[in-house]
Short mmCIF file of C-alpha atoms in Angstrom, two decimals:
data_model
loop_
_atom_site.label_atom_id
_atom_site.label_comp_id
_atom_site.label_asym_id
_atom_site.label_seq_id
_atom_site.Cartn_x
_atom_site.Cartn_y
_atom_site.Cartn_z
CA MET A 615 53.09 19.11 32.75
CA LYS A 616 53.49 16.09 30.54
CA PHE A 617 51.72 12.88 31.38
CA ARG A 618 51.65 9.44 29.83
CA ALA A 619 48.50 7.33 29.92
CA GLU A 620 48.70 3.58 29.50
CA ILE A 621 45.26 2.35 28.48
CA ASP A 622 44.02 -1.23 28.16
CA ILE A 623 40.82 -1.92 26.27
CA MET A 624 39.31 -5.40 26.46
CA PRO A 625 36.20 -7.07 25.06
CA LEU A 626 33.48 -7.45 27.71
CA LYS A 627 33.64 -10.80 29.51
CA GLU A 628 30.24 -11.96 28.21
CA ILE A 629 31.23 -11.36 24.58
CA LEU A 630 32.77 -14.11 22.47
CA ASP A 631 36.28 -13.15 21.32
CA PRO A 632 36.93 -15.14 18.14
CA GLN A 633 40.48 -13.75 17.86
CA GLY A 634 41.31 -15.05 21.30
CA LYS A 635 39.80 -18.43 20.44
CA ALA A 636 41.93 -18.69 17.29
CA VAL A 637 45.08 -17.77 19.20
CA LYS A 638 44.28 -20.37 21.86
CA LEU A 639 44.20 -22.97 19.08
CA GLY A 640 47.61 -21.75 17.94
CA LEU A 641 48.97 -22.05 21.48
CA ASP A 642 47.65 -25.62 21.69
CA ASN A 643 49.41 -26.41 18.39
CA LEU A 644 52.61 -24.79 19.64
CA GLY A 645 52.51 -27.12 22.62
CA VAL A 646 51.79 -24.51 25.29
CA LYS A 647 49.46 -26.58 27.44
CA ASP A 648 46.91 -25.71 30.08
CA VAL A 649 46.00 -22.28 28.70
CA GLN A 650 42.44 -21.94 29.88
CA ASP A 651 41.42 -18.89 27.92
CA VAL A 652 42.83 -16.18 25.64
CA ARG A 653 41.26 -12.77 25.21
CA ILE A 654 42.66 -10.06 22.98
CA GLY A 655 42.27 -6.34 23.40
CA LYS A 656 44.22 -3.18 22.69
CA HIS A 657 46.88 -1.26 24.50
CA ILE A 658 46.98 2.48 23.77
CA GLN A 659 49.53 5.04 24.98
CA LEU A 660 48.67 8.74 25.09
CA GLU A 661 51.09 11.54 25.77
CA ILE A 662 49.15 14.42 27.25
CA GLU A 663 49.86 17.96 28.27
CA ALA A 664 47.81 18.90 31.35
CA ALA A 665 47.99 21.27 34.32
CA ASP A 666 47.89 18.39 36.78
CA LYS A 667 47.10 14.70 37.06
CA ALA A 668 43.41 15.33 37.65
CA GLU A 669 43.11 17.21 34.38
CA ALA A 670 45.05 14.51 32.56
CA GLU A 671 42.65 11.96 34.01
CA GLN A 672 39.64 13.94 32.79
CA LYS A 673 41.05 13.98 29.27
CA VAL A 674 41.80 10.27 29.30
CA GLU A 675 38.30 9.50 30.61
CA LEU A 676 36.71 11.48 27.79
CA ALA A 677 38.99 9.87 25.19
CA CYS A 678 38.17 6.37 26.44
CA LYS A 679 34.43 6.89 26.80
CA LYS A 680 33.84 8.69 23.53
CA LEU A 681 36.35 7.21 21.10
CA LEU A 682 38.96 4.72 22.27
CA ALA A 683 36.51 2.18 23.71
CA ASN A 684 32.98 1.25 22.73
CA LEU A 685 31.29 0.55 26.05
CA ILE A 686 28.67 -1.64 24.41
CA MET A 687 31.36 -4.23 23.64
CA GLU A 688 34.46 -3.22 25.62
CA PHE A 689 35.72 -1.99 28.97
CA TYR A 690 38.84 0.04 29.71
CA GLU A 691 41.42 0.50 32.45
CA TYR A 692 44.26 2.96 32.57
CA LYS A 693 47.18 4.26 34.56
CA ILE A 694 48.56 7.77 34.29
CA PHE A 695 52.25 8.59 34.87
CA GLU A 696 54.12 11.86 34.97
CA ALA A 697 56.22 11.66 31.83
CA GLU A 698 59.42 12.97 33.48
CA MET A 699 59.35 10.17 36.01
CA ALA A 700 58.78 7.47 33.41
CA MET B 1352 13.48 13.94 -2.88
CA LYS B 1353 17.19 14.68 -2.78
CA PHE B 1354 19.65 12.00 -1.71
CA GLY B 1355 23.09 12.63 -0.23
CA VAL B 1356 25.81 9.98 -0.08
CA ILE B 1357 28.51 10.66 2.52
CA VAL B 1358 32.05 9.96 1.36
CA PHE B 1359 34.73 9.19 3.96
CA PRO B 1360 38.35 8.37 3.23
CA GLY B 1361 38.09 4.63 2.72
CA SER B 1362 34.44 4.51 1.62
CA ASN B 1363 34.22 2.17 -1.36
CA CYS B 1364 30.52 1.58 -1.95
CA ASP B 1365 29.73 5.28 -2.28
CA HIS B 1366 29.64 5.25 -6.06
CA ASP B 1367 27.58 2.04 -6.18
CA ILE B 1368 24.74 3.54 -4.16
CA TYR B 1369 25.12 6.90 -5.96
CA SER B 1370 24.76 5.13 -9.30
CA VAL B 1371 21.72 3.12 -8.18
CA LEU B 1372 19.91 6.22 -6.87
CA LYS B 1373 20.89 8.51 -9.72
CA ASP B 1374 21.06 6.28 -12.79
CA THR B 1375 18.78 3.35 -11.96
CA PHE B 1376 16.12 5.24 -10.02
CA LYS B 1377 16.63 8.70 -11.60
CA GLN B 1378 16.76 10.56 -8.28
CA GLU B 1379 18.60 13.79 -7.57
CA THR B 1380 21.71 12.55 -5.75
CA VAL B 1381 24.90 14.22 -4.55
CA LYS B 1382 28.02 13.03 -2.83
CA LEU B 1383 28.92 14.81 0.41
CA TRP B 1384 32.56 14.89 1.50
CA HIS B 1385 33.04 14.02 5.17
CA LYS B 1386 34.83 17.30 5.94
CA SER B 1387 31.85 19.32 4.80
CA THR B 1388 29.33 20.62 7.33
CA ASP B 1389 26.56 21.17 4.79
CA LEU B 1390 24.03 18.48 3.84
CA GLU B 1391 23.10 20.62 0.80
CA GLY B 1392 19.40 20.34 1.47
CA CYS B 1393 19.31 16.54 1.15
CA ASP B 1394 16.21 14.81 2.51
CA PHE B 1395 17.70 11.34 2.66
CA ILE B 1396 21.28 10.64 3.77
CA VAL B 1397 23.07 7.40 2.92
CA VAL B 1398 26.18 6.39 4.86
CA PRO B 1399 27.78 3.90 2.48
CA GLY B 1400 29.88 0.79 2.87
CA GLY B 1401 33.63 0.55 2.83
CA PHE B 1402 36.49 0.83 5.26
CA SER B 1403 36.31 4.40 6.54
CA TYR B 1404 39.64 5.39 8.10
CA GLY B 1405 40.97 1.92 7.31
CA ASP B 1406 38.71 0.43 9.99
CA TYR B 1407 41.38 1.60 12.46
CA LEU B 1408 40.54 1.29 16.17
CA ARG B 1409 37.04 -0.14 15.43
CA SER B 1410 34.97 -0.11 12.26
CA GLY B 1411 33.24 3.25 12.05
CA ALA B 1412 34.71 4.62 15.29
CA ILE B 1413 36.79 7.42 13.75
CA ALA B 1414 34.34 8.27 10.95
CA ARG B 1415 31.75 8.98 13.62
CA PHE B 1416 33.80 12.09 14.54
CA SER B 1417 34.14 13.43 10.98
CA PRO B 1418 32.74 16.98 10.76
CA ILE B 1419 29.73 16.02 8.63
CA MET B 1420 28.52 13.51 11.22
CA ASN B 1421 27.36 16.31 13.53
CA GLU B 1422 25.06 17.43 10.73
CA VAL B 1423 23.90 13.86 10.06
CA ILE B 1424 23.07 13.46 13.76
CA LYS B 1425 21.12 16.75 13.75
CA HIS B 1426 19.32 15.69 10.57
CA ALA B 1427 18.34 12.39 12.21
CA GLU B 1428 17.25 14.08 15.43
CA ASN B 1429 15.01 16.38 13.39
CA GLY B 1430 13.32 13.35 11.83
CA GLY B 1431 15.36 13.25 8.60
CA TYR B 1432 16.00 9.88 6.98
CA VAL B 1433 19.41 8.20 7.32
CA LEU B 1434 20.36 4.78 5.94
CA GLY B 1435 23.67 3.12 6.82
CA ILE B 1436 24.80 0.15 4.77
CA CYS B 1437 27.57 -2.15 6.05
CA ASN B 1438 30.32 0.23 7.26
CA GLY B 1439 27.55 2.85 7.29
CA PHE B 1440 25.61 0.70 9.77
CA GLN B 1441 28.75 0.41 11.91
CA ILE B 1442 29.20 4.20 11.82
CA LEU B 1443 25.56 4.79 12.85
CA THR B 1444 25.92 2.46 15.86
CA GLU B 1445 29.17 4.19 16.83
CA ALA B 1446 27.29 7.50 16.61
CA HIS B 1447 24.55 5.99 18.84
CA LEU B 1448 21.93 6.75 16.23
CA LEU B 1449 21.19 3.03 16.33
CA PRO B 1450 21.47 0.69 19.34
CA GLY B 1451 24.01 -2.12 19.64
CA ALA B 1452 27.36 -2.76 18.01
CA LEU B 1453 28.87 -4.86 15.22
CA LEU B 1454 31.58 -7.26 16.34
CA ARG B 1455 34.07 -9.47 14.53
CA ASN B 1456 32.28 -12.35 12.77
CA ASN B 1457 32.21 -15.41 15.02
CA ASN B 1458 33.92 -17.49 12.29
CA GLN B 1459 36.80 -14.97 11.98
CA LYS B 1460 36.20 -14.74 8.22
CA PHE B 1461 35.58 -11.84 5.90
CA ASN B 1462 32.25 -13.08 4.56
CA CYS B 1463 31.70 -12.06 0.94
CA LYS B 1464 28.78 -13.96 -0.55
CA ASN B 1465 25.08 -13.94 -1.26
CA ILE B 1466 22.86 -14.63 1.73
CA PHE B 1467 19.10 -14.74 2.16
CA LEU B 1468 17.25 -12.07 4.07
CA GLN B 1469 13.86 -12.14 5.70
CA ALA B 1470 12.21 -8.73 5.86
CA THR B 1471 11.02 -9.20 9.43
CA SER B 1472 8.98 -6.00 9.69
CA GLN B 1473 7.07 -4.20 6.96
CA ASN B 1474 6.52 -1.26 9.26
CA SER B 1475 9.32 1.00 7.98
CA LEU B 1476 10.04 3.26 5.04
CA ILE B 1477 12.65 0.91 3.62
CA THR B 1478 10.67 -2.35 4.01
CA GLN B 1479 7.08 -1.27 3.36
CA ASN B 1480 6.95 -3.01 -0.04
CA THR B 1481 8.58 -6.23 1.13
CA ASP B 1482 6.94 -9.61 1.62
CA ARG B 1483 7.73 -11.31 4.92
CA ALA B 1484 7.32 -14.77 3.37
CA LYS B 1485 9.95 -14.14 0.67
CA ALA B 1486 13.69 -14.76 1.01
CA TYR B 1487 15.62 -11.91 -0.60
CA LYS B 1488 19.00 -12.82 -2.02
CA ILE B 1489 21.40 -9.97 -1.17
CA PRO B 1490 25.20 -9.97 -0.93
CA ILE B 1491 27.14 -9.37 2.25
CA ALA B 1492 30.82 -8.35 2.44
CA HIS B 1493 32.07 -7.78 5.96
CA ALA B 1494 34.39 -9.01 8.70
CA GLU B 1495 32.61 -7.15 11.52
CA GLY B 1496 28.93 -7.92 11.10
CA ARG B 1497 28.06 -9.82 14.26
CA TYR B 1498 25.21 -7.74 15.63
CA TYR B 1499 25.38 -7.49 19.38
CA ALA B 1500 23.17 -5.70 21.86
CA SER B 1501 22.44 -6.20 25.54
CA ASP B 1502 19.37 -8.30 26.38
CA LYS B 1503 17.64 -5.12 27.49
CA ASP B 1504 18.27 -3.46 24.11
CA LEU B 1505 17.26 -6.62 22.23
CA ASN B 1506 13.99 -6.76 24.13
CA GLU B 1507 13.36 -3.14 23.22
CA LEU B 1508 14.11 -3.83 19.56
CA ILE B 1509 11.54 -6.63 19.62
CA ALA B 1510 8.95 -4.67 21.60
CA ASN B 1511 9.18 -1.70 19.23
CA ASP B 1512 9.27 -3.78 16.03
CA GLN B 1513 12.69 -2.35 15.14
CA ILE B 1514 14.18 -5.53 13.64
CA LEU B 1515 13.87 -5.03 9.89
CA PHE B 1516 16.00 -7.83 8.44
CA ARG B 1517 17.17 -11.23 9.65
CA TYR B 1518 19.41 -13.78 7.98
CA CYS B 1519 17.36 -16.77 6.82
CA ASP B 1520 17.44 -19.80 4.54
CA LYS B 1521 16.13 -19.89 0.99
CA ASN B 1522 12.60 -20.48 2.29
CA ALA B 1523 12.68 -17.34 4.46
CA LYS B 1524 13.04 -19.47 7.60
CA VAL B 1525 15.31 -17.94 10.23
CA THR B 1526 17.66 -20.73 11.32
CA GLU B 1527 20.94 -20.81 13.21
CA GLU B 1528 22.74 -22.27 10.16
CA SER B 1529 21.62 -19.42 7.94
CA CYS B 1530 23.37 -16.80 10.09
CA PRO B 1531 26.75 -16.01 8.47
CA ASN B 1532 28.36 -14.11 11.35
CA GLY B 1533 26.93 -15.00 14.76
CA SER B 1534 24.55 -12.05 15.04
CA LYS B 1535 22.14 -12.06 17.95
CA MET B 1536 18.77 -13.35 16.73
CA ASN B 1537 20.16 -13.42 13.15
CA ILE B 1538 19.76 -9.64 13.03
CA ALA B 1539 20.94 -8.12 9.75
CA GLY B 1540 19.18 -4.76 9.84
CA ILE B 1541 17.33 -2.52 12.29
CA CYS B 1542 15.82 0.93 12.63
CA ASN B 1543 15.69 3.37 15.52
CA LYS B 1544 12.63 3.78 17.69
CA GLU B 1545 11.51 6.83 15.73
CA ARG B 1546 11.79 4.79 12.47
CA ASN B 1547 13.79 7.35 10.49
CA VAL B 1548 17.30 5.87 10.91
CA PHE B 1549 18.06 2.51 9.31
CA GLY B 1550 21.11 0.25 9.35
CA MET B 1551 21.81 -2.99 7.53
CA MET B 1552 24.89 -5.12 6.89
CA PRO B 1553 23.82 -6.57 3.49
CA HIS B 1554 24.31 -4.53 0.31
CA PRO B 1555 21.04 -3.92 -1.56
CA GLU B 1556 22.86 -1.53 -3.91
CA ARG B 1557 24.83 -4.50 -5.23
CA ALA B 1558 21.59 -6.22 -6.22
CA ALA B 1559 19.63 -3.46 -7.90
CA ASP B 1560 20.71 -3.48 -11.53
CA ASP B 1561 19.80 -6.06 -14.21
CA ILE B 1562 23.37 -6.13 -15.43
CA LEU B 1563 24.47 -7.62 -12.09
CA GLY B 1564 22.14 -10.59 -12.49
CA ASN B 1565 20.32 -10.02 -9.21
CA THR B 1566 17.71 -7.37 -8.56
CA ASP B 1567 16.37 -8.54 -5.18
CA GLY B 1568 17.73 -5.36 -3.58
CA ARG B 1569 15.49 -3.11 -5.70
CA ILE B 1570 12.53 -3.61 -3.37
CA ILE B 1571 14.27 -1.54 -0.71
CA PHE B 1572 14.76 1.42 -3.05
CA GLU B 1573 11.24 1.01 -4.42
CA SER B 1574 9.96 1.15 -0.85
CA ILE B 1575 11.89 4.35 -0.17
CA LEU B 1576 10.63 5.92 -3.38
CA GLN B 1577 7.02 5.43 -2.33
CA LEU B 1578 7.69 8.71 -0.52
CA VAL B 1579 8.26 10.41 -3.85
CA ASN B 1580 5.52 8.65 -5.76
CA ASN B 1581 2.77 9.33 -3.24
#
């Protein structure tokens, strides 16, 4: 079966995100007021072949833990969809 | 002693360090392509600076899974020496051979300039000849050099005397203003607990030849070569 994983990777809350800070400045200059905070991460899509959702999940876990995210500085969240239904 | 310099797609300081080891210090030195799985009997592995894999995803993240890295990890686990400079340091943290991580500089700039370094510990192969009271002028060139580690890991680094270099002013005083990138405790270089794996953001290989007008980086290579001379 084909699955699609939608993965979000974000800098840990306690870590300063200079990119987000710079973008917040840009938003202020644009005139978008009352933005309290901006944090920037990554969105990654994987298309995976797996026997079932559980196996797809295992693969996504391994990918996130070992390569896609660095758990010292980031955390990840994901959702897995059956590709046909997408 | 035989030195091996790993070459990844996107490495760009590989020839600098090769030239310093081979031509300046007359050591047997080879380049090792990242797809190889043979360290060719090298005793000392250097993971050089650059932009391996275009710095895609995170600096060093993809290089860490190049075939030769399994051999580098084995070499390190068997007590072999490994030095990562700049992108090499990032790769060694991604490979968990060194604790912590290197984040985007807090000022959002690619910092390319000379800075001053305090050699905080003399208790390592690469710093044994250094003088703690001296400020070494060494160039940096990085956008992701903000050393970060959890408080627990930082406390361990301190307790085990693993902090080798810190950014300082011209009088070797570690001050907040002298830190170019927001690193925790001004950390510029560390070693592992076993003291055979080293990582540093500054580029000593760019300050090791008279022709470059700065030879402050030589002390690091001279320290390493004590192994050969003794």
